[in-house]
XYZ file of N, CA and C in Angstrom:
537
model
N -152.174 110.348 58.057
C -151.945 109.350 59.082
C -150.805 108.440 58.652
N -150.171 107.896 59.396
C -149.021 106.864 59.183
C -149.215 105.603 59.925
N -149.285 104.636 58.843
C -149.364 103.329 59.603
C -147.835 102.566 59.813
N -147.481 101.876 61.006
C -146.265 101.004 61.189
C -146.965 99.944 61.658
N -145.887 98.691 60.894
C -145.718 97.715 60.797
C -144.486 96.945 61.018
N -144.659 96.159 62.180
C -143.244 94.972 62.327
C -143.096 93.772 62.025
N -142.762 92.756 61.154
C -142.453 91.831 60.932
C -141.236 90.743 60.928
N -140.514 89.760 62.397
C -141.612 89.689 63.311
C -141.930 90.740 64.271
N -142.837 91.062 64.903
C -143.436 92.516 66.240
C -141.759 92.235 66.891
N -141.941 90.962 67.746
C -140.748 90.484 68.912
C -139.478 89.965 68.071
N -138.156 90.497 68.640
C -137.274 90.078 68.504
C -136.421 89.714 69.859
N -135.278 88.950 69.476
C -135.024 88.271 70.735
C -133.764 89.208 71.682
N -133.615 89.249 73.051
C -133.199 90.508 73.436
C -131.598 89.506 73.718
N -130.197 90.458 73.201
C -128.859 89.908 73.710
C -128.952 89.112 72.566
N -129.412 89.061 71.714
C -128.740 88.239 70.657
C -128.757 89.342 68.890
N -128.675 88.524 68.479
C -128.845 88.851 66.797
C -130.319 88.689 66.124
N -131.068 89.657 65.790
C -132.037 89.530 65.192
C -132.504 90.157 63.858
N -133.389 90.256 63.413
C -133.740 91.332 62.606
C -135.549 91.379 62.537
N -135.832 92.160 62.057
C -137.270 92.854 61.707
C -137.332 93.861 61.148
N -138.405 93.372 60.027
C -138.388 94.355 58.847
C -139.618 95.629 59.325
N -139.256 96.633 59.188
C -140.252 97.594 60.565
C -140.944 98.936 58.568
N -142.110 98.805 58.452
C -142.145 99.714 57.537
C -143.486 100.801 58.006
N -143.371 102.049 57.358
C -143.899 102.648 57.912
C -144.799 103.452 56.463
N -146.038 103.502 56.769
C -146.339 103.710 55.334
C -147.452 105.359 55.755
N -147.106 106.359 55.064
C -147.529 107.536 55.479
C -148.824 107.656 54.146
N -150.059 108.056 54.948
C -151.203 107.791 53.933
C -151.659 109.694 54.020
N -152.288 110.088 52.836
C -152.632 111.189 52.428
C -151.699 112.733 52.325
N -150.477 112.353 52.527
C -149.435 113.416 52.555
C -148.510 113.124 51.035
N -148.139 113.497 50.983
C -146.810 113.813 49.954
C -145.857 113.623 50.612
N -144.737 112.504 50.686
C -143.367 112.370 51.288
C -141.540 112.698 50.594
N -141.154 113.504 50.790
C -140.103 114.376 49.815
C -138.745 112.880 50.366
N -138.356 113.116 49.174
C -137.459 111.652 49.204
C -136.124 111.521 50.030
N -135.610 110.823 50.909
C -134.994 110.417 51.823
C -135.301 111.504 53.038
N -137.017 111.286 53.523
C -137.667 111.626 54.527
C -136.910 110.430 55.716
N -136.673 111.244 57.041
C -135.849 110.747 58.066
C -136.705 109.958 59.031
N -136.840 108.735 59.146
C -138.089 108.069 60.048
C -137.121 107.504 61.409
N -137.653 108.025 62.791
C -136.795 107.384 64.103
C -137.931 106.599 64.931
N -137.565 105.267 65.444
C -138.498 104.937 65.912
C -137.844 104.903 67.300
N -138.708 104.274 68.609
C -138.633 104.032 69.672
C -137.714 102.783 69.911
N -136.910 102.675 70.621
C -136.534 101.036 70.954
C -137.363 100.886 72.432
N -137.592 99.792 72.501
C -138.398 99.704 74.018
C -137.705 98.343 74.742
N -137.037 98.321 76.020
C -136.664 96.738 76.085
C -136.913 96.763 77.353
N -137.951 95.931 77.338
C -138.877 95.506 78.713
C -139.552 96.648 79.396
N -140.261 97.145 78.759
C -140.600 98.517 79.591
C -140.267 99.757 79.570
N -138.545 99.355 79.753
C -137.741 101.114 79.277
C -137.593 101.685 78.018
N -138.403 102.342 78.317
C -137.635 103.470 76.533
C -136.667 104.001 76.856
N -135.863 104.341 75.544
C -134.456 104.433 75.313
C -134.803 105.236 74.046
N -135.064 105.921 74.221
C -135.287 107.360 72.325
C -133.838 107.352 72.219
N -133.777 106.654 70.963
C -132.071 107.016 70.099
C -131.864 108.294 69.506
N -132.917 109.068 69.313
C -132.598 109.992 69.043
C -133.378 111.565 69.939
N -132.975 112.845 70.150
C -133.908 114.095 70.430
C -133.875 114.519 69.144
N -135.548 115.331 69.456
C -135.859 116.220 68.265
C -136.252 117.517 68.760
N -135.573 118.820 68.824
C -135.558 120.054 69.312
C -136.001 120.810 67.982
N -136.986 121.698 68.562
C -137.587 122.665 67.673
C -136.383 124.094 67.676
N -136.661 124.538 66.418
C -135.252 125.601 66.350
C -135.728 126.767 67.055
N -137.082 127.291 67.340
C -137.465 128.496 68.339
C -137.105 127.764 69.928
N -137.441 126.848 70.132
C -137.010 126.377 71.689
C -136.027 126.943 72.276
N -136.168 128.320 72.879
C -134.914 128.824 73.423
C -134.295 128.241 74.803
N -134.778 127.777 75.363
C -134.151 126.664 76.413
C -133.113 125.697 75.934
N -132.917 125.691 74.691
C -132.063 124.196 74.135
C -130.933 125.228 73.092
N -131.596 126.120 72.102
C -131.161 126.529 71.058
C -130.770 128.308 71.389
N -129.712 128.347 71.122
C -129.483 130.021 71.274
C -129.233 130.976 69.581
N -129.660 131.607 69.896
C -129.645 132.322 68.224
C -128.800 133.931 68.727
N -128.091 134.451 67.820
C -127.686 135.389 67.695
C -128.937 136.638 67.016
N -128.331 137.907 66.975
C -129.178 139.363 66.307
C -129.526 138.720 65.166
N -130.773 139.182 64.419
C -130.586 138.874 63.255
C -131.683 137.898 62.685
N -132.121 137.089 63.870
C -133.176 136.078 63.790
C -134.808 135.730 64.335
N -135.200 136.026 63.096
C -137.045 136.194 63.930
C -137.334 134.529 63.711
N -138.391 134.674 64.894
C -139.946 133.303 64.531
C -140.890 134.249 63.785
N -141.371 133.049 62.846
C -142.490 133.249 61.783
C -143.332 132.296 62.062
N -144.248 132.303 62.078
C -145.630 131.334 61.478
C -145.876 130.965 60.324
N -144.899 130.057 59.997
C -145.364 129.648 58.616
C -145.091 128.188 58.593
N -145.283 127.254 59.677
C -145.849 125.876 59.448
C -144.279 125.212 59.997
N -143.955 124.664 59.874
C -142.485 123.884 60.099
C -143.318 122.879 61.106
N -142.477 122.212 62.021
C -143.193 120.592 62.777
C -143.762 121.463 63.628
N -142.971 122.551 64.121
C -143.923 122.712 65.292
C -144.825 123.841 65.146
N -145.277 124.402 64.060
C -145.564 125.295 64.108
C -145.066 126.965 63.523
N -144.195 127.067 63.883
C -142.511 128.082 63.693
C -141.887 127.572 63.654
N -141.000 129.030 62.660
C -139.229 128.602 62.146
C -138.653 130.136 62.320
N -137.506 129.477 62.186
C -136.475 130.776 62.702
C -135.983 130.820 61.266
N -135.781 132.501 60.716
C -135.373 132.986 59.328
C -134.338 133.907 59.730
N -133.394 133.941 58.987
C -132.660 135.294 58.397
C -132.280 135.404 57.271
N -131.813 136.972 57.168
C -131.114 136.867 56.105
C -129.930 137.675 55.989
N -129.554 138.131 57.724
C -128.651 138.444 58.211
C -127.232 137.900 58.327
N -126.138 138.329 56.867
C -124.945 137.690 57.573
C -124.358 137.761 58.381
N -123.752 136.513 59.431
C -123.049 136.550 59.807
C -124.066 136.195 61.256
N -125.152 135.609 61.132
C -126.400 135.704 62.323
C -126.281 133.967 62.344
N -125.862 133.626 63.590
C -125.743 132.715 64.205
C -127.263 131.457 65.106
N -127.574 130.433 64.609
C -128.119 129.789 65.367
C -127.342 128.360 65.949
N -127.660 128.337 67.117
C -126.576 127.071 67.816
C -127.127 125.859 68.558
N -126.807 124.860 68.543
C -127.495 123.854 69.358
C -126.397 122.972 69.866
N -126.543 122.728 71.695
C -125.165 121.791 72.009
C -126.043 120.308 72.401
N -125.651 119.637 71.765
C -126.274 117.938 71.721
C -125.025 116.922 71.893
N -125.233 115.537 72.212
C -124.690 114.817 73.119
C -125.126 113.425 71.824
N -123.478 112.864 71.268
C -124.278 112.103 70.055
C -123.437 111.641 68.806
N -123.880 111.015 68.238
C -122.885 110.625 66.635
C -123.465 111.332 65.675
N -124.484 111.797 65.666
C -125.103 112.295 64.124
C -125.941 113.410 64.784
N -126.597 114.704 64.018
C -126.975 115.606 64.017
C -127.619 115.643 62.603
N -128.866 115.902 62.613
C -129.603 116.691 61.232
C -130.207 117.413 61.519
N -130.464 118.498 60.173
C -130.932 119.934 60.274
C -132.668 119.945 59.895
N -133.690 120.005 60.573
C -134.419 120.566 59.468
C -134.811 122.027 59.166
N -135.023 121.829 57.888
C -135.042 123.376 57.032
C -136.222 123.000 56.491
N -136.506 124.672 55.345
C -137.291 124.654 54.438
C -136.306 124.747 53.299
N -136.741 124.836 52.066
C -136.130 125.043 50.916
C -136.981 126.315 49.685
N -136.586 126.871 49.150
C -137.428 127.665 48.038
C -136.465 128.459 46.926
N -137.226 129.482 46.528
C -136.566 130.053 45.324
C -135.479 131.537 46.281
N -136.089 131.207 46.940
C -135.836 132.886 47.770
C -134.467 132.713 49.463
N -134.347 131.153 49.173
C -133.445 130.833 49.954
C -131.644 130.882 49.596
N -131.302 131.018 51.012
C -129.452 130.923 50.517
C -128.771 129.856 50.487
N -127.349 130.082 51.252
C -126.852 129.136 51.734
C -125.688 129.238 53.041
N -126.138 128.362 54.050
C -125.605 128.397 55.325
C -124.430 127.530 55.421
N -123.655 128.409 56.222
C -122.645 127.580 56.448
C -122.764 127.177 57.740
N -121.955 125.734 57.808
C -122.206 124.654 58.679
C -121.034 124.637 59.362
N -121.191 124.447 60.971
C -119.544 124.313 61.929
C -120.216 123.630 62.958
N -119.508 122.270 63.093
C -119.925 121.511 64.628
C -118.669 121.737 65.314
N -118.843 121.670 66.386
C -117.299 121.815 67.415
C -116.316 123.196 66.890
N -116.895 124.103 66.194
C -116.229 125.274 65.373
C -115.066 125.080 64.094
N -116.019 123.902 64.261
C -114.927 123.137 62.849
C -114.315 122.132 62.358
N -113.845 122.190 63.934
C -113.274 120.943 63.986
C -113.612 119.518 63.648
N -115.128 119.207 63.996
C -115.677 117.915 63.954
C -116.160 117.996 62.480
N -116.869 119.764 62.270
C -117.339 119.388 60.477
C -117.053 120.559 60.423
N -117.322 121.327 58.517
C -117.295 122.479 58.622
C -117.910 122.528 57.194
N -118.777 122.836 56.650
C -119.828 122.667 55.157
C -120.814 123.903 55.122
N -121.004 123.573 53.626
C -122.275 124.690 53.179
C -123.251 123.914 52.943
N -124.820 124.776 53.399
C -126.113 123.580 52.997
C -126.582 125.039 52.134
N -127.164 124.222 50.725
C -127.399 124.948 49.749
C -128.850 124.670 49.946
N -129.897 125.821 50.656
C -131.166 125.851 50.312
C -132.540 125.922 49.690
N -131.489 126.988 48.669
C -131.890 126.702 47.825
C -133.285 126.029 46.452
N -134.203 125.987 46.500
C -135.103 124.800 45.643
C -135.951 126.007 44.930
N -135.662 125.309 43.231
C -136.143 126.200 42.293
C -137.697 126.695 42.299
N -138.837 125.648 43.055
C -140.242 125.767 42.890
C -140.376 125.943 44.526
N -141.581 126.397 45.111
C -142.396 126.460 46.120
C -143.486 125.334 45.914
N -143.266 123.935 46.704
C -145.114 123.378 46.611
C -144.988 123.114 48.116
N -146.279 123.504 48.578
C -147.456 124.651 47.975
C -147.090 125.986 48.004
N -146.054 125.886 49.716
C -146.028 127.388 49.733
C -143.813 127.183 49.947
N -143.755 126.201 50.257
C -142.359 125.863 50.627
C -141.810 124.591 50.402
N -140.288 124.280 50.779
C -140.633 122.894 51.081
C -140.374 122.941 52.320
N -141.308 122.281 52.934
C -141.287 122.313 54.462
C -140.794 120.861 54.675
N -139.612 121.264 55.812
C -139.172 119.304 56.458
C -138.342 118.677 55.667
N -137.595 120.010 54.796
C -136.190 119.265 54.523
C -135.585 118.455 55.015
N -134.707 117.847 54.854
C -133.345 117.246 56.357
C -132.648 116.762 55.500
N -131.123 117.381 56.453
C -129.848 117.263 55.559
C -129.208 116.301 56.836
N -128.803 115.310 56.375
C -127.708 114.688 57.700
C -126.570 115.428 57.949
N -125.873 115.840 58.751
C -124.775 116.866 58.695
C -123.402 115.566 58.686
N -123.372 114.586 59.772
C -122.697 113.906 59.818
C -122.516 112.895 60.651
N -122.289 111.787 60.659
C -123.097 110.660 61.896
C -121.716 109.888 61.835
N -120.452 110.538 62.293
C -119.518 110.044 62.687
C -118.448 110.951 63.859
N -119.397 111.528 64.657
C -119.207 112.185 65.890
C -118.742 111.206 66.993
N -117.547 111.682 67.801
C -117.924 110.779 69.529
C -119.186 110.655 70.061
N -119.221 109.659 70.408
C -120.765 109.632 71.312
C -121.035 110.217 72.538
N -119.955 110.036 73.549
C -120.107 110.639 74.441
C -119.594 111.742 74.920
N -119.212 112.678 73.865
C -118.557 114.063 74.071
C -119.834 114.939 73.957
N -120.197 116.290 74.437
C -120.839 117.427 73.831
C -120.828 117.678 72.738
N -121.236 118.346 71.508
C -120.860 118.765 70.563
C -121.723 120.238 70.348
N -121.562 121.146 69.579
C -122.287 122.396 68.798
C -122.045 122.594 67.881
N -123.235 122.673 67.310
C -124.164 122.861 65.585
C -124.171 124.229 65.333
N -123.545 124.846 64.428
C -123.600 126.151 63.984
C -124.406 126.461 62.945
N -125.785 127.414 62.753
C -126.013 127.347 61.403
C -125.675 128.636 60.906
N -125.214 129.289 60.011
C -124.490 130.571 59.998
C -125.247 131.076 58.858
N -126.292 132.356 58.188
C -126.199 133.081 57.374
C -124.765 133.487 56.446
N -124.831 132.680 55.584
C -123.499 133.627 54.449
C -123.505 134.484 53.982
N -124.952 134.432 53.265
C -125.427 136.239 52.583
C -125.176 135.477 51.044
N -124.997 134.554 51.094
C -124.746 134.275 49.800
C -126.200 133.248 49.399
N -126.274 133.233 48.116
C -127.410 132.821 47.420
C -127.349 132.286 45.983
N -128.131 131.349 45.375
C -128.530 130.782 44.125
C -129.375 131.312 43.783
N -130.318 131.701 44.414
C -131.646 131.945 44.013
C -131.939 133.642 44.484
N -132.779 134.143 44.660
C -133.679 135.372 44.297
C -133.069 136.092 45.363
N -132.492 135.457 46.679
C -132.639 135.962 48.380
C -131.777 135.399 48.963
N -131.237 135.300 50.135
C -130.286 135.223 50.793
C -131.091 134.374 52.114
N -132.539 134.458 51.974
C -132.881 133.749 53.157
C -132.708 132.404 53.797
N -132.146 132.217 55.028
C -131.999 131.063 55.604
C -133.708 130.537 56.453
N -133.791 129.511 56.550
C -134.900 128.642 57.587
C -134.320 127.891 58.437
N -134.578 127.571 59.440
C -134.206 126.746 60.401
C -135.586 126.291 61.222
N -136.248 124.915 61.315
C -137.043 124.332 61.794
C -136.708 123.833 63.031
N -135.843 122.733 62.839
C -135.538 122.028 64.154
C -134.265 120.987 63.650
N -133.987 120.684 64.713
C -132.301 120.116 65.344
C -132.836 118.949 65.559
N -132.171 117.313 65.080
C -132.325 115.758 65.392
C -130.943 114.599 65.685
N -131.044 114.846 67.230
C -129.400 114.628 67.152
C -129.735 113.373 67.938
N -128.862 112.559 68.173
C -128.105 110.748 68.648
C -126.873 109.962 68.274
């Protein structure tokens, strides 16, 4: 369970404020610079600063050959794997920043990264992680980059390299957190 806390709750609206907002997650294990988004609410309207798209959601996310769903836990349930180079997953979001979540293990690769086909970014995420606890690490998150136009489109490439640190070449893909 996770408890939040605001101190003060109200801040004042059109001006300068602050509140210290903490959020304290009870009986889990939290892997370090875990990504917390809250709600803004002003007078009624919500305003979510950020979406959170699951990486099987094929309505939002398109994947190339190459890419199954598994059952093996991620937020929602499933994650999308390969270990197919050159096997494409894509997401077009509307926003300044984009993060990935993944898993991590011994048996993972490393993906290469293209927003706008390059132009906006273009990186490797090393998946990489020497131990499995318990069975993965589930709920990675890598920030890709939070200095995008805001109001342009953009697309998230996650690309199989085939390349690897560890045992396998396998990629994970959980879900997409873009604003």
């Amino acid at each position: 369970s996770i408890t939040v806390g605001a101190d003060p709750v109200n801040i004042t609206v059109g001006g300068v404020d602050t509140s210290t907002i903490t959020a304290t997650v009870h009986g889990h294990s939290v892997v370090t610079d875990t990504f917390v988004s809250f709600t803004v609410t002003l007078g009624g309207k919500i305003t979510p600063p950020y979406r959170y798209v699951e990486a099987e959601d094929t309505s939002v996310v398109t994947r190339s050959a190459g890419w199954e769903e598994v059952d093996w836990g991620g937020s929602g349930g499933r994650v999308l794997r390969s270990k197919t180079p050159g096997a494409v997953v894509t997401y077009t979001f509307t926003g300044t920043s984009i993060r990935l979540i993944y898993t991590g293990g011994p048996d993972e690769g490393i993906a290469n990264i293209r927003i706008d086909g390059g132009t906006s970014y273009s990186g490797t995420l090393d998946m990489y992680a020497p131990t499995t606890l318990p069975n993965r690490w589930w709920g990675l998150e890598k920030l890709i980059t939070s200095t995008l136009t805001p109001t342009v489109q953009h697309v998230i490439e996650v690309e199989v390299s085939g390349k690897t640190n560890g045992s396998d070449c396998w990629i994970f893909v959980d879900a997409f957190e873009s604003g």
